[in-house]
Amino acid sequence: MRPTAVRPRPTARRTALVAAAALVPALLTACGGGSGSDPDTLKVSYKQSTDNSVKVMDNYLAGIKKQFEKEHPGKKVEFVPIKAADSEYYTKLQQMLRSPKTAPDLVYEDTFLINSDITSGYLKPLDPYLAKWKDWDRFIDTAKAAAKGEDGKTYGVPDGTDTRGLWFSKEVFARAGLPADWQPENWDDILAAARTIKKKVPGTVPLNVYTGKPAGEAATMQGFQMLLYGTNDGTADPLYDKGSKKWIAAGQGFKDALTFVETVYKEELGPEVSDALDPNFSTRVRGELLPEGRLGIALDGSWLPQDWLPGSGHEWPEWSEELGLAHMPTQHGQAPGKVSMSGGWTWAIPAKAGNPDLAFEFVKTMQTKANAKKWYVANSGIAVREDVASDPSYANAQPGTRFFTDLVPHTHYRPAYPAYPKVSTAIQEAMEGVTTGDLSVEEAARGYDETLKDVTDNQVVRK
């Protein structure tokens, strides 16, 4: 039997949360946060790898710092990296943004959190800067929309987007007798392949679908939404009804997505539950399981190759020969036949930043065509500048770039309104319940509906 996660008693959980909250300010002080009052020093915060193995962002920013300081004599750039898993990064960043003493001048902001931070008053609108910046016209409209608040103002400059699909090990597939050009037509095909791998390649994890609160947004987006958005014909958002401006309660598609997750873990087609609920499991997937041929199928994102580039700590130059790519099919293979989700990150200026003008100058340096292309290639990102997207040197820079770029017409974007982070957490809780077996699909769906009412002020509709 696979181990299940032990849930702490409510009292213990509250104590742990209080302790964690108390620890955050100390962590921030220790890492030297705060833009301070020095007009000649720009402080930039971003997410850093928890194990120091992936230095794509560090190396890229080091090059931009050198260029910026040369172009702006007398100005200095100081980095304030936050070493944390995604969910912890968001918490620590929001703590920093609350005070002028700890707020950096520029921050790396996930698009899923941007409206929540706008509502909290943490970010500065960038429209006065953008109006004078000719390169802003080069950015595609969907990317611009991802950084826009409900007030119509823009609060971030996107540095790329992403898409998601199915990665699979050709070696594992060969041992299992599965085709090297595998392309599932529906969910049943994915589960059938996973069952075959379990039977014929013991000791290998057949299928990874991120799940539970420790995985954070990876569970919601790489896992659940890649399923949920494939349960209809793709013409309507299954999470949020734009017409009524209300969130949609758990319907049959929601339950079907949960059932898929339940099946993966109930039939032991996924990783050990204790591994799946490890907040750093995604690092193991990219750094160990896939490169070592110990994972058959991974439902994951376009950015994975950044972990395998020279200097990453997990160099894997053969990855494009040893891994196959397949699009994620819709539930029954119904039109449009494939599904993807897109997100991305932005550079945003905190409302309490001490040097906002200097911060935007740094953004402009990062976002020249040459520097933007360098970043898209380095982090295996999907271009959001049309002049880069049309550049053959970008499209052919890396295996997989064209595959993931071609998924853009079939992709969906999260309804990243202010309540979304809490809705996302509610989805993770429902997933975790069916993953551990603590909840049935029906119980998890009911729990989601109850939480959804609470976190959206009962702005809920049933469809």
Tab-separated table of N, CA, C and O in Angstrom, residues 266-342:
chain	number	residue	atom	x	y	z
A	266	LYS	N	-5.357	6.142	-6.957
A	266	LYS	CA	-6.013	4.937	-6.432
A	266	LYS	C	-5.438	3.681	-7.080
A	266	LYS	O	-5.239	2.655	-6.424
A	267	GLU	N	-5.146	3.748	-8.385
A	267	GLU	CA	-4.591	2.605	-9.094
A	267	GLU	C	-3.059	2.578	-9.051
A	267	GLU	O	-2.430	1.747	-9.704
A	268	GLU	N	-2.483	3.480	-8.284
A	268	GLU	CA	-1.025	3.565	-8.140
A	268	GLU	C	-0.332	3.735	-9.491
A	268	GLU	O	0.694	3.114	-9.789
A	269	LEU	N	-0.905	4.616	-10.295
A	269	LEU	CA	-0.317	4.951	-11.595
A	269	LEU	C	0.586	6.177	-11.499
A	269	LEU	O	1.284	6.515	-12.455
A	270	GLY	N	0.524	6.865	-10.353
A	270	GLY	CA	1.329	8.061	-10.146
A	270	GLY	C	2.440	7.823	-9.152
A	270	GLY	O	2.716	6.681	-8.773
A	271	PRO	N	3.096	8.881	-8.706
A	271	PRO	CA	4.139	8.742	-7.693
A	271	PRO	C	3.537	8.353	-6.347
A	271	PRO	O	2.323	8.395	-6.167
A	272	GLU	N	4.381	7.966	-5.417
A	272	GLU	CA	3.909	7.748	-4.048
A	272	GLU	C	3.205	9.020	-3.579
A	272	GLU	O	3.631	10.135	-3.885
A	273	VAL	N	2.136	8.847	-2.824
A	273	VAL	CA	1.378	10.008	-2.361
A	273	VAL	C	2.265	10.956	-1.556
A	273	VAL	O	2.174	12.185	-1.683
A	274	SER	N	3.152	10.383	-0.732
A	274	SER	CA	4.049	11.226	0.062
A	274	SER	C	4.970	12.053	-0.830
A	274	SER	O	5.327	13.184	-0.496
A	275	ASP	N	5.365	11.502	-1.968
A	275	ASP	CA	6.187	12.254	-2.925
A	275	ASP	C	5.351	13.315	-3.626
A	275	ASP	O	5.776	14.469	-3.790
A	276	ALA	N	4.149	12.930	-4.062
A	276	ALA	CA	3.274	13.861	-4.779
A	276	ALA	C	2.960	15.088	-3.937
A	276	ALA	O	2.769	16.186	-4.469
A	277	LEU	N	2.904	14.919	-2.613
A	277	LEU	CA	2.575	16.025	-1.715
A	277	LEU	C	3.800	16.688	-1.114
A	277	LEU	O	3.710	17.410	-0.133
A	278	ASP	N	4.948	16.455	-1.722
A	278	ASP	CA	6.177	17.152	-1.355
A	278	ASP	C	6.246	18.441	-2.173
A	278	ASP	O	6.193	18.396	-3.407
A	279	PRO	N	6.361	19.611	-1.532
A	279	PRO	CA	6.365	20.880	-2.292
A	279	PRO	C	7.509	21.003	-3.285
A	279	PRO	O	7.445	21.807	-4.209
A	280	ASN	N	8.563	20.202	-3.121
A	280	ASN	CA	9.706	20.268	-4.040
A	280	ASN	C	9.708	19.127	-5.052
A	280	ASN	O	10.721	18.898	-5.726
A	281	PHE	N	8.572	18.424	-5.190
A	281	PHE	CA	8.546	17.265	-6.076
A	281	PHE	C	8.773	17.656	-7.530
A	281	PHE	O	9.371	16.899	-8.298
A	282	SER	N	8.328	18.830	-7.930
A	282	SER	CA	8.517	19.244	-9.324
A	282	SER	C	9.998	19.335	-9.677
A	282	SER	O	10.402	19.062	-10.812
A	283	THR	N	10.832	19.705	-8.712
A	283	THR	CA	12.277	19.753	-8.938
A	283	THR	C	12.809	18.357	-9.201
A	283	THR	O	13.681	18.154	-10.071
A	284	ARG	N	12.297	17.365	-8.488
A	284	ARG	CA	12.717	15.976	-8.694
A	284	ARG	C	12.252	15.459	-10.058
A	284	ARG	O	12.970	14.709	-10.718
A	285	VAL	N	11.057	15.855	-10.461
A	285	VAL	CA	10.545	15.420	-11.767
A	285	VAL	C	11.488	15.863	-12.869
A	285	VAL	O	11.886	15.074	-13.735
A	286	ARG	N	11.867	17.145	-12.837
A	286	ARG	CA	12.715	17.703	-13.888
A	286	ARG	C	14.173	17.274	-13.761
A	286	ARG	O	14.849	17.043	-14.759
A	287	GLY	N	14.656	17.195	-12.515
A	287	GLY	CA	16.073	16.956	-12.296
A	287	GLY	C	16.471	15.504	-12.162
A	287	GLY	O	17.640	15.162	-12.378
A	288	GLU	N	15.512	14.624	-11.818
A	288	GLU	CA	15.849	13.226	-11.587
A	288	GLU	C	14.990	12.259	-12.413
A	288	GLU	O	15.514	11.494	-13.230
A	289	LEU	N	13.697	12.287	-12.189
A	289	LEU	CA	12.832	11.240	-12.743
A	289	LEU	C	12.832	11.188	-14.264
A	289	LEU	O	12.974	10.113	-14.854
A	290	LEU	N	12.673	12.323	-14.925
A	290	LEU	CA	12.683	12.316	-16.392
A	290	LEU	C	14.072	12.013	-16.950
A	290	LEU	O	14.220	11.116	-17.792
A	291	PRO	N	15.122	12.708	-16.508
A	291	PRO	CA	16.443	12.424	-17.067
A	291	PRO	C	16.923	10.995	-16.810
A	291	PRO	O	17.671	10.434	-17.621
A	292	GLU	N	16.508	10.410	-15.697
A	292	GLU	CA	16.966	9.065	-15.344
A	292	GLU	C	16.055	7.973	-15.876
A	292	GLU	O	16.261	6.793	-15.579
A	293	GLY	N	15.038	8.331	-16.651
A	293	GLY	CA	14.152	7.334	-17.222
A	293	GLY	C	13.299	6.618	-16.204
A	293	GLY	O	12.941	5.448	-16.388
A	294	ARG	N	12.925	7.334	-15.125
A	294	ARG	CA	12.115	6.727	-14.069
A	294	ARG	C	10.687	7.248	-14.042
A	294	ARG	O	9.949	7.007	-13.110
A	295	LEU	N	10.316	7.971	-15.097
A	295	LEU	CA	8.956	8.498	-15.227
A	295	LEU	C	8.498	8.310	-16.665
A	295	LEU	O	9.204	8.704	-17.589
A	296	GLY	N	7.328	7.693	-16.830
A	296	GLY	CA	6.838	7.416	-18.176
A	296	GLY	C	6.226	8.613	-18.853
A	296	GLY	O	6.631	9.000	-19.955
A	297	ILE	N	5.231	9.228	-18.201
A	297	ILE	CA	4.486	10.350	-18.788
A	297	ILE	C	4.408	11.477	-17.770
A	297	ILE	O	4.103	11.253	-16.593
A	298	ALA	N	4.655	12.703	-18.206
A	298	ALA	CA	4.566	13.869	-17.332
A	298	ALA	C	3.646	14.905	-17.964
A	298	ALA	O	3.903	15.359	-19.085
A	299	LEU	N	2.586	15.255	-17.263
A	299	LEU	CA	1.710	16.341	-17.688
A	299	LEU	C	2.351	17.618	-17.165
A	299	LEU	O	2.289	17.910	-15.974
A	300	ASP	N	2.991	18.383	-18.058
A	300	ASP	CA	3.843	19.467	-17.574
A	300	ASP	C	3.978	20.568	-18.623
A	300	ASP	O	3.302	20.547	-19.649
A	301	GLY	N	4.879	21.515	-18.362
A	301	GLY	CA	4.931	22.728	-19.156
A	301	GLY	C	6.070	22.836	-20.141
A	301	GLY	O	7.017	22.043	-20.152
A	302	SER	N	5.995	23.859	-20.963
A	302	SER	CA	6.945	24.092	-22.050
A	302	SER	C	8.331	24.482	-21.559
A	302	SER	O	9.297	24.421	-22.320
A	303	TRP	N	8.439	24.876	-20.286
A	303	TRP	CA	9.687	25.434	-19.774
A	303	TRP	C	10.674	24.387	-19.275
A	303	TRP	O	11.792	24.717	-18.902
A	304	LEU	N	10.325	23.126	-19.269
A	304	LEU	CA	11.187	22.110	-18.670
A	304	LEU	C	12.625	22.112	-19.190
A	304	LEU	O	13.560	21.926	-18.403
A	305	PRO	N	12.857	22.330	-20.503
A	305	PRO	CA	14.244	22.252	-20.991
A	305	PRO	C	15.208	23.226	-20.358
A	305	PRO	O	16.430	23.018	-20.453
A	306	GLN	N	14.721	24.284	-19.707
A	306	GLN	CA	15.657	25.209	-19.072
A	306	GLN	C	16.468	24.498	-17.991
A	306	GLN	O	17.588	24.898	-17.682
A	307	ASP	N	15.895	23.435	-17.404
A	307	ASP	CA	16.604	22.678	-16.371
A	307	ASP	C	17.715	21.808	-16.947
A	307	ASP	O	18.556	21.309	-16.196
A	308	TRP	N	17.705	21.600	-18.246
A	308	TRP	CA	18.631	20.643	-18.866
A	308	TRP	C	19.699	21.314	-19.718
A	308	TRP	O	20.503	20.648	-20.356
A	309	LEU	N	19.727	22.635	-19.730
A	309	LEU	CA	20.701	23.365	-20.518
A	309	LEU	C	22.077	23.354	-19.850
A	309	LEU	O	22.186	23.122	-18.637
A	310	PRO	N	23.142	23.609	-20.597
A	310	PRO	CA	24.482	23.675	-20.000
A	310	PRO	C	24.525	24.680	-18.850
A	310	PRO	O	23.983	25.787	-18.966
A	311	GLY	N	25.128	24.282	-17.747
A	311	GLY	CA	25.250	25.166	-16.596
A	311	GLY	C	24.080	25.128	-15.654
A	311	GLY	O	24.067	25.822	-14.634
A	312	SER	N	23.066	24.309	-15.956
A	312	SER	CA	21.858	24.275	-15.130
A	312	SER	C	22.018	23.410	-13.890
A	312	SER	O	21.237	23.506	-12.958
A	313	GLY	N	23.018	22.538	-13.894
A	313	GLY	CA	23.169	21.610	-12.786
A	313	GLY	C	22.524	20.265	-13.085
A	313	GLY	O	22.798	19.269	-12.426
A	314	HIS	N	21.633	20.255	-14.067
A	314	HIS	CA	20.984	19.009	-14.496
A	314	HIS	C	21.153	18.855	-16.009
A	314	HIS	O	20.205	18.519	-16.709
A	315	GLU	N	22.360	19.101	-16.514
A	315	GLU	CA	22.591	19.078	-17.956
A	315	GLU	C	22.114	17.758	-18.563
A	315	GLU	O	22.429	16.680	-18.052
A	316	TRP	N	21.359	17.874	-19.634
A	316	TRP	CA	20.842	16.687	-20.309
A	316	TRP	C	20.730	17.005	-21.801
A	316	TRP	O	19.644	17.235	-22.327
A	317	PRO	N	21.853	17.018	-22.503
A	317	PRO	CA	21.839	17.415	-23.913
A	317	PRO	C	21.053	16.463	-24.803
A	317	PRO	O	20.636	16.845	-25.900
A	318	GLU	N	20.811	15.228	-24.330
A	318	GLU	CA	20.098	14.239	-25.150
A	318	GLU	C	18.589	14.281	-24.967
A	318	GLU	O	17.883	13.434	-25.506
A	319	TRP	N	18.081	15.261	-24.200
A	319	TRP	CA	16.662	15.212	-23.845
A	319	TRP	C	15.754	15.175	-25.058
A	319	TRP	O	14.724	14.481	-25.064
A	320	SER	N	16.091	15.911	-26.113
A	320	SER	CA	15.201	15.984	-27.270
A	320	SER	C	15.145	14.669	-28.040
A	320	SER	O	14.190	14.428	-28.794
A	321	GLU	N	16.154	13.821	-27.843
A	321	GLU	CA	16.144	12.502	-28.470
A	321	GLU	C	15.468	11.460	-27.584
A	321	GLU	O	14.891	10.493	-28.086
A	322	GLU	N	15.514	11.687	-26.279
A	322	GLU	CA	15.004	10.685	-25.344
A	322	GLU	C	13.571	10.947	-24.883
A	322	GLU	O	12.937	10.067	-24.300
A	323	LEU	N	13.066	12.146	-25.133
A	323	LEU	CA	11.695	12.471	-24.740
A	323	LEU	C	10.830	12.724	-25.969
A	323	LEU	O	11.283	13.299	-26.954
A	324	GLY	N	9.573	12.303	-25.883
A	324	GLY	CA	8.597	12.611	-26.911
A	324	GLY	C	7.608	13.642	-26.388
A	324	GLY	O	7.509	13.868	-25.169
A	325	LEU	N	6.885	14.280	-27.288
A	325	LEU	CA	5.888	15.278	-26.919
A	325	LEU	C	4.556	14.945	-27.569
A	325	LEU	O	4.497	14.564	-28.742
A	326	ALA	N	3.488	15.079	-26.797
A	326	ALA	CA	2.138	14.865	-27.312
A	326	ALA	C	1.232	15.933	-26.738
A	326	ALA	O	1.402	16.349	-25.585
A	327	HIS	N	0.268	16.386	-27.525
A	327	HIS	CA	-0.663	17.365	-26.972
A	327	HIS	C	-1.630	16.669	-26.018
A	327	HIS	O	-1.880	15.459	-26.137
A	328	MET	N	-2.154	17.412	-25.064
A	328	MET	CA	-3.152	16.888	-24.146
A	328	MET	C	-4.487	16.819	-24.868
A	328	MET	O	-4.978	17.832	-25.374
A	329	PRO	N	-5.106	15.632	-24.943
A	329	PRO	CA	-6.381	15.527	-25.648
A	329	PRO	C	-7.544	15.994	-24.782
A	329	PRO	O	-7.427	16.087	-23.555
A	330	THR	N	-8.651	16.294	-25.407
A	330	THR	CA	-9.877	16.566	-24.666
A	330	THR	C	-10.384	15.249	-24.075
A	330	THR	O	-9.919	14.161	-24.430
A	331	GLN	N	-11.353	15.343	-23.178
A	331	GLN	CA	-11.785	14.173	-22.408
A	331	GLN	C	-12.163	12.972	-23.283
A	331	GLN	O	-11.689	11.860	-23.059
A	332	HIS	N	-13.019	13.202	-24.258
A	332	HIS	CA	-13.491	12.123	-25.123
A	332	HIS	C	-12.965	12.248	-26.549
A	332	HIS	O	-13.444	11.562	-27.445
A	333	GLY	N	-12.023	13.161	-26.748
A	333	GLY	CA	-11.525	13.406	-28.092
A	333	GLY	C	-12.410	14.343	-28.884
A	333	GLY	O	-12.230	14.527	-30.093
A	334	GLN	N	-13.358	14.979	-28.187
A	334	GLN	CA	-14.280	15.895	-28.860
A	334	GLN	C	-13.545	17.158	-29.323
A	334	GLN	O	-12.479	17.487	-28.813
A	335	ALA	N	-14.090	17.831	-30.328
A	335	ALA	CA	-13.487	19.058	-30.844
A	335	ALA	C	-13.312	20.060	-29.700
A	335	ALA	O	-14.155	20.117	-28.799
A	336	PRO	N	-12.197	20.771	-29.706
A	336	PRO	CA	-11.183	20.870	-30.774
A	336	PRO	C	-10.106	19.784	-30.732
A	336	PRO	O	-9.133	19.869	-31.481
A	337	GLY	N	-10.242	18.797	-29.873
A	337	GLY	CA	-9.325	17.670	-29.866
A	337	GLY	C	-8.114	17.808	-28.965
A	337	GLY	O	-7.549	16.820	-28.524
A	338	LYS	N	-7.690	19.021	-28.704
A	338	LYS	CA	-6.522	19.246	-27.844
A	338	LYS	C	-6.778	20.410	-26.911
A	338	LYS	O	-7.644	21.255	-27.172
A	339	VAL	N	-6.023	20.466	-25.837
A	339	VAL	CA	-6.214	21.515	-24.839
A	339	VAL	C	-4.865	21.901	-24.248
A	339	VAL	O	-3.950	21.077	-24.164
A	340	SER	N	-4.736	23.164	-23.900
A	340	SER	CA	-3.554	23.637	-23.200
A	340	SER	C	-3.959	24.784	-22.290
A	340	SER	O	-5.041	25.369	-22.456
A	341	MET	N	-3.114	25.088	-21.334
A	341	MET	CA	-3.302	26.238	-20.462
A	341	MET	C	-2.076	27.135	-20.590
A	341	MET	O	-0.960	26.642	-20.785
A	342	SER	N	-2.286	28.428	-20.478
A	342	SER	CA	-1.179	29.382	-20.553
A	342	SER	C	-1.220	30.350	-19.379
A	342	SER	O	-2.291	30.730	-18.904
